[in-house]
Amino acid sequence: MKIPRLAASVVSLLLLPLAGHAGNCKLDIHPVTSGFFLNPTLDKLTVRSMKSTKAGFDCKLQQGDEILQINAQPVPGHKAKDVQAYWRALKPDQPVTFKVLRQGRPMTLVLAD
């Protein structure tokens, strides 16, 4: 079915430009969504790659990390527009706390100077 693929593409286009504001890290993310494609529910958000936008900054996230929460904003089960609005409000030098699953283990990562 082509609708879920379209939904993932729409969410990717919405979220990817905002990822550069995650604690001085530029993230390439892969969303898995369900529901209506104009405002789907995020089922899973996985890091494809990350790159520091500030010399010497450690992004701490790794390829394959599943993002569960960004600061106080839960990700899985929430509408893409809500997560997008929260992400958009983050400042480039603002500390960001990610709760992730890494190889099935929950972790908390704080990205701060």
Short mmCIF file of the N, C-alpha and C atoms (twelve columns), coordinates in Angstrom:
data_MODEL
# 
_entry.id   MODEL 
# 
loop_
_atom_site.group_PDB 
_atom_site.id 
_atom_site.type_symbol 
_atom_site.label_atom_id 
_atom_site.label_alt_id 
_atom_site.label_comp_id 
_atom_site.label_asym_id 
_atom_site.label_seq_id 
_atom_site.Cartn_x 
_atom_site.Cartn_y 
_atom_site.Cartn_z 
_atom_site.pdbx_PDB_model_num 
ATOM 1   N N  . MET A 1   0.845  -1.181 0.000  1 
ATOM 2   C CA . MET A 1   0.000  0.000  0.000  1 
ATOM 3   C C  . MET A 1   0.892  1.247  0.000  1 
ATOM 4   N N  . LYS A 2   0.550  2.234  -0.779 1 
ATOM 5   C CA . LYS A 2   1.397  3.409  -0.942 1 
ATOM 6   C C  . LYS A 2   1.169  4.492  0.108  1 
ATOM 7   N N  . ILE A 3   0.054  4.513  0.796  1 
ATOM 8   C CA . ILE A 3   -0.244 5.574  1.759  1 
ATOM 9   C C  . ILE A 3   0.760  5.592  2.919  1 
ATOM 10  N N  . PRO A 4   1.105  4.459  3.583  1 
ATOM 11  C CA . PRO A 4   2.086  4.543  4.663  1 
ATOM 12  C C  . PRO A 4   3.435  5.079  4.203  1 
ATOM 13  N N  . ARG A 5   3.876  4.711  3.000  1 
ATOM 14  C CA . ARG A 5   5.134  5.235  2.467  1 
ATOM 15  C C  . ARG A 5   5.042  6.739  2.250  1 
ATOM 16  N N  . LEU A 6   3.917  7.193  1.729  1 
ATOM 17  C CA . LEU A 6   3.702  8.619  1.525  1 
ATOM 18  C C  . LEU A 6   3.711  9.341  2.863  1 
ATOM 19  N N  . ALA A 7   3.053  8.760  3.853  1 
ATOM 20  C CA . ALA A 7   3.015  9.376  5.183  1 
ATOM 21  C C  . ALA A 7   4.420  9.509  5.748  1 
ATOM 22  N N  . ALA A 8   5.235  8.468  5.634  1 
ATOM 23  C CA . ALA A 8   6.608  8.524  6.135  1 
ATOM 24  C C  . ALA A 8   7.398  9.607  5.399  1 
ATOM 25  N N  . SER A 9   7.168  9.739  4.109  1 
ATOM 26  C CA . SER A 9   7.862  10.762 3.329  1 
ATOM 27  C C  . SER A 9   7.455  12.157 3.772  1 
ATOM 28  N N  . VAL A 10  6.164  12.358 4.005  1 
ATOM 29  C CA . VAL A 10  5.666  13.659 4.448  1 
ATOM 30  C C  . VAL A 10  6.265  14.002 5.800  1 
ATOM 31  N N  . VAL A 11  6.252  13.052 6.740  1 
ATOM 32  C CA . VAL A 11  6.805  13.304 8.064  1 
ATOM 33  C C  . VAL A 11  8.303  13.557 7.969  1 
ATOM 34  N N  . SER A 12  9.006  12.807 7.142  1 
ATOM 35  C CA . SER A 12  10.442 13.028 6.967  1 
ATOM 36  C C  . SER A 12  10.711 14.446 6.500  1 
ATOM 37  N N  . LEU A 13  9.945  14.904 5.545  1 
ATOM 38  C CA . LEU A 13  10.130 16.261 5.029  1 
ATOM 39  C C  . LEU A 13  9.823  17.304 6.093  1 
ATOM 40  N N  . LEU A 14  8.859  17.015 6.965  1 
ATOM 41  C CA . LEU A 14  8.497  17.954 8.017  1 
ATOM 42  C C  . LEU A 14  9.539  17.989 9.131  1 
ATOM 43  N N  . LEU A 15  10.059 16.838 9.528  1 
ATOM 44  C CA . LEU A 15  10.929 16.771 10.679 1 
ATOM 45  C C  . LEU A 15  12.402 16.984 10.374 1 
ATOM 46  N N  . LEU A 16  12.880 16.509 9.243  1 
ATOM 47  C CA . LEU A 16  14.312 16.569 8.977  1 
ATOM 48  C C  . LEU A 16  14.909 17.964 9.043  1 
ATOM 49  N N  . PRO A 17  14.266 18.995 8.488  1 
ATOM 50  C CA . PRO A 17  14.879 20.313 8.572  1 
ATOM 51  C C  . PRO A 17  14.977 20.834 9.997  1 
ATOM 52  N N  . LEU A 18  14.182 20.293 10.913 1 
ATOM 53  C CA . LEU A 18  14.175 20.771 12.289 1 
ATOM 54  C C  . LEU A 18  15.232 20.089 13.139 1 
ATOM 55  N N  . ALA A 19  15.749 18.978 12.671 1 
ATOM 56  C CA . ALA A 19  16.648 18.183 13.484 1 
ATOM 57  C C  . ALA A 19  17.962 18.888 13.788 1 
ATOM 58  N N  . GLY A 20  18.349 19.883 13.019 1 
ATOM 59  C CA . GLY A 20  19.586 20.594 13.267 1 
ATOM 60  C C  . GLY A 20  19.609 21.343 14.575 1 
ATOM 61  N N  . HIS A 21  18.484 21.482 15.246 1 
ATOM 62  C CA . HIS A 21  18.404 22.217 16.507 1 
ATOM 63  C C  . HIS A 21  18.445 21.308 17.724 1 
ATOM 64  N N  . ALA A 22  18.930 20.100 17.576 1 
ATOM 65  C CA . ALA A 22  18.982 19.168 18.700 1 
ATOM 66  C C  . ALA A 22  20.340 19.245 19.369 1 
ATOM 67  N N  . GLY A 23  20.506 20.232 20.249 1 
ATOM 68  C CA . GLY A 23  21.736 20.348 21.014 1 
ATOM 69  C C  . GLY A 23  23.008 20.378 20.181 1 
ATOM 70  N N  . ASN A 24  23.058 21.188 19.173 1 
ATOM 71  C CA . ASN A 24  24.216 21.322 18.284 1 
ATOM 72  C C  . ASN A 24  24.496 20.073 17.461 1 
ATOM 73  N N  . CYS A 25  23.485 19.264 17.245 1 
ATOM 74  C CA . CYS A 25  23.612 18.076 16.401 1 
ATOM 75  C C  . CYS A 25  22.622 18.165 15.250 1 
ATOM 76  N N  . LYS A 26  23.099 17.761 14.102 1 
ATOM 77  C CA . LYS A 26  22.219 17.635 12.943 1 
ATOM 78  C C  . LYS A 26  21.902 16.155 12.797 1 
ATOM 79  N N  . LEU A 27  20.629 15.833 12.843 1 
ATOM 80  C CA . LEU A 27  20.204 14.440 12.797 1 
ATOM 81  C C  . LEU A 27  19.512 14.124 11.484 1 
ATOM 82  N N  . ASP A 28  19.776 12.944 10.980 1 
ATOM 83  C CA . ASP A 28  19.011 12.374 9.876  1 
ATOM 84  C C  . ASP A 28  18.178 11.279 10.537 1 
ATOM 85  N N  . ILE A 29  16.874 11.426 10.495 1 
ATOM 86  C CA . ILE A 29  15.995 10.512 11.216 1 
ATOM 87  C C  . ILE A 29  15.058 9.772  10.267 1 
ATOM 88  N N  . HIS A 30  14.585 8.638  10.738 1 
ATOM 89  C CA . HIS A 30  13.648 7.827  9.960  1 
ATOM 90  C C  . HIS A 30  12.378 7.611  10.782 1 
ATOM 91  N N  . PRO A 31  11.269 8.237  10.376 1 
ATOM 92  C CA . PRO A 31  10.010 8.046  11.104 1 
ATOM 93  C C  . PRO A 31  9.224  6.852  10.554 1 
ATOM 94  N N  . VAL A 32  8.540  6.169  11.438 1 
ATOM 95  C CA . VAL A 32  7.556  5.158  11.071 1 
ATOM 96  C C  . VAL A 32  6.236  5.675  11.628 1 
ATOM 97  N N  . THR A 33  5.235  5.795  10.760 1 
ATOM 98  C CA . THR A 33  3.988  6.441  11.152 1 
ATOM 99  C C  . THR A 33  2.775  5.571  10.855 1 
ATOM 100 N N  . SER A 34  1.668  5.993  11.440 1 
ATOM 101 C CA . SER A 34  0.378  5.381  11.127 1 
ATOM 102 C C  . SER A 34  -0.682 6.468  11.203 1 
ATOM 103 N N  . GLY A 35  -1.838 6.178  10.647 1 
ATOM 104 C CA . GLY A 35  -2.923 7.143  10.689 1 
ATOM 105 C C  . GLY A 35  -2.954 8.043  9.473  1 
ATOM 106 N N  . PHE A 36  -3.732 9.107  9.580  1 
ATOM 107 C CA . PHE A 36  -3.950 10.041 8.483  1 
ATOM 108 C C  . PHE A 36  -2.650 10.727 8.099  1 
ATOM 109 N N  . PHE A 37  -2.290 10.699 6.825  1 
ATOM 110 C CA . PHE A 37  -0.969 11.136 6.381  1 
ATOM 111 C C  . PHE A 37  -0.695 12.624 6.557  1 
ATOM 112 N N  . LEU A 38  -1.703 13.484 6.704  1 
ATOM 113 C CA . LEU A 38  -1.437 14.910 6.899  1 
ATOM 114 C C  . LEU A 38  -1.015 15.226 8.336  1 
ATOM 115 N N  . ASN A 39  -1.390 14.385 9.293  1 
ATOM 116 C CA . ASN A 39  -0.924 14.513 10.671 1 
ATOM 117 C C  . ASN A 39  -0.889 13.120 11.286 1 
ATOM 118 N N  . PRO A 40  0.045  12.295 10.827 1 
ATOM 119 C CA . PRO A 40  0.099  10.916 11.310 1 
ATOM 120 C C  . PRO A 40  0.608  10.834 12.748 1 
ATOM 121 N N  . THR A 41  0.403  9.679  13.313 1 
ATOM 122 C CA . THR A 41  0.950  9.369  14.630 1 
ATOM 123 C C  . THR A 41  2.333  8.765  14.426 1 
ATOM 124 N N  . LEU A 42  3.282  9.220  15.222 1 
ATOM 125 C CA . LEU A 42  4.627  8.654  15.157 1 
ATOM 126 C C  . LEU A 42  4.658  7.349  15.940 1 
ATOM 127 N N  . ASP A 43  4.967  6.264  15.267 1 
ATOM 128 C CA . ASP A 43  5.091  4.973  15.928 1 
ATOM 129 C C  . ASP A 43  6.523  4.740  16.380 1 
ATOM 130 N N  . LYS A 44  7.466  5.264  15.606 1 
ATOM 131 C CA . LYS A 44  8.877  5.044  15.888 1 
ATOM 132 C C  . LYS A 44  9.682  6.124  15.184 1 
ATOM 133 N N  . LEU A 45  10.729 6.618  15.824 1 
ATOM 134 C CA . LEU A 45  11.611 7.624  15.242 1 
ATOM 135 C C  . LEU A 45  13.046 7.162  15.499 1 
ATOM 136 N N  . THR A 46  13.745 6.798  14.427 1 
ATOM 137 C CA . THR A 46  15.069 6.204  14.547 1 
ATOM 138 C C  . THR A 46  16.131 7.113  13.936 1 
ATOM 139 N N  . VAL A 47  17.287 7.183  14.591 1 
ATOM 140 C CA . VAL A 47  18.416 7.974  14.100 1 
ATOM 141 C C  . VAL A 47  19.125 7.198  12.995 1 
ATOM 142 N N  . ARG A 48  19.217 7.809  11.814 1 
ATOM 143 C CA . ARG A 48  19.987 7.215  10.713 1 
ATOM 144 C C  . ARG A 48  21.446 7.624  10.815 1 
ATOM 145 N N  . SER A 49  21.660 8.909  11.088 1 
ATOM 146 C CA . SER A 49  23.023 9.427  11.254 1 
ATOM 147 C C  . SER A 49  22.944 10.743 12.003 1 
ATOM 148 N N  . MET A 50  24.090 11.178 12.529 1 
ATOM 149 C CA . MET A 50  24.150 12.442 13.231 1 
ATOM 150 C C  . MET A 50  25.509 13.071 13.007 1 
ATOM 151 N N  . LYS A 51  25.544 14.395 13.113 1 
ATOM 152 C CA . LYS A 51  26.779 15.137 12.886 1 
ATOM 153 C C  . LYS A 51  26.759 16.369 13.776 1 
ATOM 154 N N  . SER A 52  27.873 16.623 14.422 1 
ATOM 155 C CA . SER A 52  27.992 17.809 15.258 1 
ATOM 156 C C  . SER A 52  28.032 19.052 14.374 1 
ATOM 157 N N  . THR A 53  27.332 20.097 14.802 1 
ATOM 158 C CA . THR A 53  27.374 21.376 14.089 1 
ATOM 159 C C  . THR A 53  28.299 22.355 14.800 1 
ATOM 160 N N  . LYS A 54  28.933 21.880 15.878 1 
ATOM 161 C CA . LYS A 54  29.831 22.715 16.665 1 
ATOM 162 C C  . LYS A 54  31.103 21.905 16.947 1 
ATOM 163 N N  . ALA A 55  32.251 22.478 16.641 1 
ATOM 164 C CA . ALA A 55  33.521 21.774 16.819 1 
ATOM 165 C C  . ALA A 55  33.667 21.257 18.249 1 
ATOM 166 N N  . GLY A 56  34.038 19.991 18.374 1 
ATOM 167 C CA . GLY A 56  34.274 19.393 19.682 1 
ATOM 168 C C  . GLY A 56  33.027 18.952 20.425 1 
ATOM 169 N N  . PHE A 57  31.860 19.129 19.839 1 
ATOM 170 C CA . PHE A 57  30.616 18.758 20.518 1 
ATOM 171 C C  . PHE A 57  30.333 17.274 20.284 1 
ATOM 172 N N  . ASP A 58  30.001 16.552 21.339 1 
ATOM 173 C CA . ASP A 58  29.692 15.123 21.257 1 
ATOM 174 C C  . ASP A 58  28.182 14.946 21.162 1 
ATOM 175 N N  . CYS A 59  27.702 14.447 20.025 1 
ATOM 176 C CA . CYS A 59  26.263 14.269 19.829 1 
ATOM 177 C C  . CYS A 59  25.684 13.135 20.682 1 
ATOM 178 N N  . LYS A 60  26.475 12.168 21.055 1 
ATOM 179 C CA . LYS A 60  26.092 11.049 21.918 1 
ATOM 180 C C  . LYS A 60  25.085 10.091 21.298 1 
ATOM 181 N N  . LEU A 61  24.243 10.557 20.397 1 
ATOM 182 C CA . LEU A 61  23.308 9.665  19.731 1 
ATOM 183 C C  . LEU A 61  24.066 8.795  18.744 1 
ATOM 184 N N  . GLN A 62  23.543 7.600  18.501 1 
ATOM 185 C CA . GLN A 62  24.181 6.684  17.565 1 
ATOM 186 C C  . GLN A 62  23.168 6.224  16.525 1 
ATOM 187 N N  . GLN A 63  23.702 5.807  15.392 1 
ATOM 188 C CA . GLN A 63  22.853 5.249  14.346 1 
ATOM 189 C C  . GLN A 63  22.078 4.074  14.940 1 
ATOM 190 N N  . GLY A 64  20.770 4.055  14.686 1 
ATOM 191 C CA . GLY A 64  19.915 2.985  15.178 1 
ATOM 192 C C  . GLY A 64  19.212 3.302  16.485 1 
ATOM 193 N N  . ASP A 65  19.610 4.383  17.174 1 
ATOM 194 C CA . ASP A 65  18.912 4.763  18.406 1 
ATOM 195 C C  . ASP A 65  17.463 5.095  18.077 1 
ATOM 196 N N  . GLU A 66  16.540 4.552  18.858 1 
ATOM 197 C CA . GLU A 66  15.125 4.876  18.712 1 
ATOM 198 C C  . GLU A 66  14.792 5.965  19.723 1 
ATOM 199 N N  . ILE A 67  14.355 7.123  19.247 1 
ATOM 200 C CA . ILE A 67  14.045 8.252  20.129 1 
ATOM 201 C C  . ILE A 67  12.674 8.035  20.753 1 
ATOM 202 N N  . LEU A 68  12.658 7.962  22.087 1 
ATOM 203 C CA . LEU A 68  11.414 7.771  22.829 1 
ATOM 204 C C  . LEU A 68  10.866 9.080  23.373 1 
ATOM 205 N N  . GLN A 69  11.781 10.007 23.713 1 
ATOM 206 C CA . GLN A 69  11.366 11.267 24.324 1 
ATOM 207 C C  . GLN A 69  12.431 12.321 24.070 1 
ATOM 208 N N  . ILE A 70  11.991 13.567 23.837 1 
ATOM 209 C CA . ILE A 70  12.877 14.717 23.672 1 
ATOM 210 C C  . ILE A 70  12.504 15.687 24.785 1 
ATOM 211 N N  . ASN A 71  13.399 15.847 25.766 1 
ATOM 212 C CA . ASN A 71  13.083 16.580 26.994 1 
ATOM 213 C C  . ASN A 71  11.789 15.996 27.574 1 
ATOM 214 N N  . ALA A 72  10.734 16.791 27.704 1 
ATOM 215 C CA . ALA A 72  9.476  16.292 28.265 1 
ATOM 216 C C  . ALA A 72  8.495  15.802 27.188 1 
ATOM 217 N N  . GLN A 73  8.877  15.896 25.915 1 
ATOM 218 C CA . GLN A 73  7.974  15.540 24.806 1 
ATOM 219 C C  . GLN A 73  8.131  14.068 24.420 1 
ATOM 220 N N  . PRO A 74  7.127  13.217 24.755 1 
ATOM 221 C CA . PRO A 74  7.169  11.826 24.289 1 
ATOM 222 C C  . PRO A 74  7.029  11.786 22.767 1 
ATOM 223 N N  . VAL A 75  7.597  10.769 22.140 1 
ATOM 224 C CA . VAL A 75  7.555  10.662 20.690 1 
ATOM 225 C C  . VAL A 75  6.588  9.569  20.217 1 
ATOM 226 N N  . PRO A 76  6.838  8.281  20.514 1 
ATOM 227 C CA . PRO A 76  5.915  7.254  20.005 1 
ATOM 228 C C  . PRO A 76  4.494  7.467  20.534 1 
ATOM 229 N N  . GLY A 77  3.531  7.336  19.646 1 
ATOM 230 C CA . GLY A 77  2.129  7.485  20.028 1 
ATOM 231 C C  . GLY A 77  1.611  8.902  19.986 1 
ATOM 232 N N  . HIS A 78  2.457  9.849  19.622 1 
ATOM 233 C CA . HIS A 78  2.027  11.251 19.566 1 
ATOM 234 C C  . HIS A 78  1.985  11.734 18.121 1 
ATOM 235 N N  . LYS A 79  1.177  12.742 17.896 1 
ATOM 236 C CA . LYS A 79  1.009  13.293 16.554 1 
ATOM 237 C C  . LYS A 79  2.288  13.978 16.084 1 
ATOM 238 N N  . ALA A 80  2.588  13.777 14.821 1 
ATOM 239 C CA . ALA A 80  3.800  14.336 14.228 1 
ATOM 240 C C  . ALA A 80  3.847  15.854 14.381 1 
ATOM 241 N N  . LYS A 81  2.727  16.528 14.212 1 
ATOM 242 C CA . LYS A 81  2.715  17.995 14.317 1 
ATOM 243 C C  . LYS A 81  3.051  18.459 15.721 1 
ATOM 244 N N  . ASP A 82  2.638  17.705 16.756 1 
ATOM 245 C CA . ASP A 82  2.962  18.079 18.136 1 
ATOM 246 C C  . ASP A 82  4.458  17.943 18.393 1 
ATOM 247 N N  . VAL A 83  5.038  16.829 17.950 1 
ATOM 248 C CA . VAL A 83  6.474  16.609 18.126 1 
ATOM 249 C C  . VAL A 83  7.250  17.636 17.304 1 
ATOM 250 N N  . GLN A 84  6.778  17.908 16.101 1 
ATOM 251 C CA . GLN A 84  7.427  18.891 15.237 1 
ATOM 252 C C  . GLN A 84  7.426  20.276 15.889 1 
ATOM 253 N N  . ALA A 85  6.306  20.693 16.442 1 
ATOM 254 C CA . ALA A 85  6.212  22.012 17.081 1 
ATOM 255 C C  . ALA A 85  7.168  22.101 18.271 1 
ATOM 256 N N  . TYR A 86  7.250  21.026 19.038 1 
ATOM 257 C CA . TYR A 86  8.168  21.021 20.177 1 
ATOM 258 C C  . TYR A 86  9.607  21.127 19.683 1 
ATOM 259 N N  . TRP A 87  9.947  20.316 18.687 1 
ATOM 260 C CA . TRP A 87  11.310 20.304 18.154 1 
ATOM 261 C C  . TRP A 87  11.675 21.662 17.570 1 
ATOM 262 N N  . ARG A 88  10.725 22.275 16.897 1 
ATOM 263 C CA . ARG A 88  10.959 23.588 16.278 1 
ATOM 264 C C  . ARG A 88  11.286 24.647 17.330 1 
ATOM 265 N N  . ALA A 89  10.754 24.518 18.534 1 
ATOM 266 C CA . ALA A 89  10.968 25.501 19.589 1 
ATOM 267 C C  . ALA A 89  12.332 25.370 20.264 1 
ATOM 268 N N  . LEU A 90  13.052 24.279 20.027 1 
ATOM 269 C CA . LEU A 90  14.371 24.101 20.639 1 
ATOM 270 C C  . LEU A 90  15.366 25.087 20.044 1 
ATOM 271 N N  . LYS A 91  16.226 25.622 20.892 1 
ATOM 272 C CA . LYS A 91  17.276 26.548 20.450 1 
ATOM 273 C C  . LYS A 91  18.556 25.755 20.190 1 
ATOM 274 N N  . PRO A 92  19.396 26.197 19.235 1 
ATOM 275 C CA . PRO A 92  20.603 25.445 18.891 1 
ATOM 276 C C  . PRO A 92  21.538 25.161 20.070 1 
ATOM 277 N N  . ASP A 93  21.715 26.086 20.992 1 
ATOM 278 C CA . ASP A 93  22.627 25.878 22.119 1 
ATOM 279 C C  . ASP A 93  21.918 25.417 23.390 1 
ATOM 280 N N  . GLN A 94  20.639 25.130 23.296 1 
ATOM 281 C CA . GLN A 94  19.867 24.673 24.453 1 
ATOM 282 C C  . GLN A 94  20.192 23.203 24.745 1 
ATOM 283 N N  . PRO A 95  20.447 22.850 26.016 1 
ATOM 284 C CA . PRO A 95  20.640 21.436 26.345 1 
ATOM 285 C C  . PRO A 95  19.379 20.640 25.993 1 
ATOM 286 N N  . VAL A 96  19.587 19.433 25.472 1 
ATOM 287 C CA . VAL A 96  18.471 18.572 25.088 1 
ATOM 288 C C  . VAL A 96  18.698 17.200 25.712 1 
ATOM 289 N N  . THR A 97  17.656 16.671 26.350 1 
ATOM 290 C CA . THR A 97  17.724 15.337 26.929 1 
ATOM 291 C C  . THR A 97  16.911 14.395 26.056 1 
ATOM 292 N N  . PHE A 98  17.557 13.341 25.585 1 
ATOM 293 C CA . PHE A 98  16.894 12.315 24.788 1 
ATOM 294 C C  . PHE A 98  16.774 11.049 25.610 1 
ATOM 295 N N  . LYS A 99  15.596 10.462 25.623 1 
ATOM 296 C CA . LYS A 99  15.434 9.104  26.118 1 
ATOM 297 C C  . LYS A 99  15.359 8.245  24.868 1 
ATOM 298 N N  . VAL A 100 16.246 7.257  24.793 1 
ATOM 299 C CA . VAL A 100 16.339 6.421  23.607 1 
ATOM 300 C C  . VAL A 100 16.387 4.951  23.989 1 
ATOM 301 N N  . LEU A 101 16.103 4.125  23.009 1 
ATOM 302 C CA . LEU A 101 16.369 2.694  23.110 1 
ATOM 303 C C  . LEU A 101 17.579 2.424  22.235 1 
ATOM 304 N N  . ARG A 102 18.635 1.874  22.834 1 
ATOM 305 C CA . ARG A 102 19.833 1.521  22.072 1 
ATOM 306 C C  . ARG A 102 20.047 0.021  22.237 1 
ATOM 307 N N  . GLN A 103 19.900 -0.692 21.148 1 
ATOM 308 C CA . GLN A 103 20.013 -2.153 21.155 1 
ATOM 309 C C  . GLN A 103 19.113 -2.766 22.221 1 
ATOM 310 N N  . GLY A 104 17.890 -2.206 22.325 1 
ATOM 311 C CA . GLY A 104 16.890 -2.728 23.249 1 
ATOM 312 C C  . GLY A 104 17.019 -2.254 24.682 1 
ATOM 313 N N  . ARG A 105 18.023 -1.447 24.973 1 
ATOM 314 C CA . ARG A 105 18.238 -0.946 26.340 1 
ATOM 315 C C  . ARG A 105 17.856 0.525  26.423 1 
ATOM 316 N N  . PRO A 106 17.055 0.915  27.417 1 
ATOM 317 C CA . PRO A 106 16.719 2.333  27.571 1 
ATOM 318 C C  . PRO A 106 17.929 3.113  28.088 1 
ATOM 319 N N  . MET A 107 18.104 4.327  27.545 1 
ATOM 320 C CA . MET A 107 19.200 5.202  27.946 1 
ATOM 321 C C  . MET A 107 18.697 6.645  27.962 1 
ATOM 322 N N  . THR A 108 19.317 7.455  28.798 1 
ATOM 323 C CA . THR A 108 19.073 8.886  28.808 1 
ATOM 324 C C  . THR A 108 20.366 9.574  28.401 1 
ATOM 325 N N  . LEU A 109 20.288 10.408 27.377 1 
ATOM 326 C CA . LEU A 109 21.456 11.124 26.857 1 
ATOM 327 C C  . LEU A 109 21.192 12.623 26.943 1 
ATOM 328 N N  . VAL A 110 22.108 13.341 27.575 1 
ATOM 329 C CA . VAL A 110 21.980 14.787 27.682 1 
ATOM 330 C C  . VAL A 110 22.991 15.427 26.743 1 
ATOM 331 N N  . LEU A 111 22.501 16.215 25.809 1 
ATOM 332 C CA . LEU A 111 23.352 16.934 24.865 1 
ATOM 333 C C  . LEU A 111 23.449 18.373 25.339 1 
ATOM 334 N N  . ALA A 112 24.597 18.717 25.882 1 
ATOM 335 C CA . ALA A 112 24.802 20.070 26.412 1 
ATOM 336 C C  . ALA A 112 26.274 20.444 26.262 1 
ATOM 337 N N  . ASP A 113 26.535 21.750 26.221 1 
ATOM 338 C CA . ASP A 113 27.922 22.226 26.152 1 
ATOM 339 C C  . ASP A 113 28.626 21.969 27.458 1 
# 
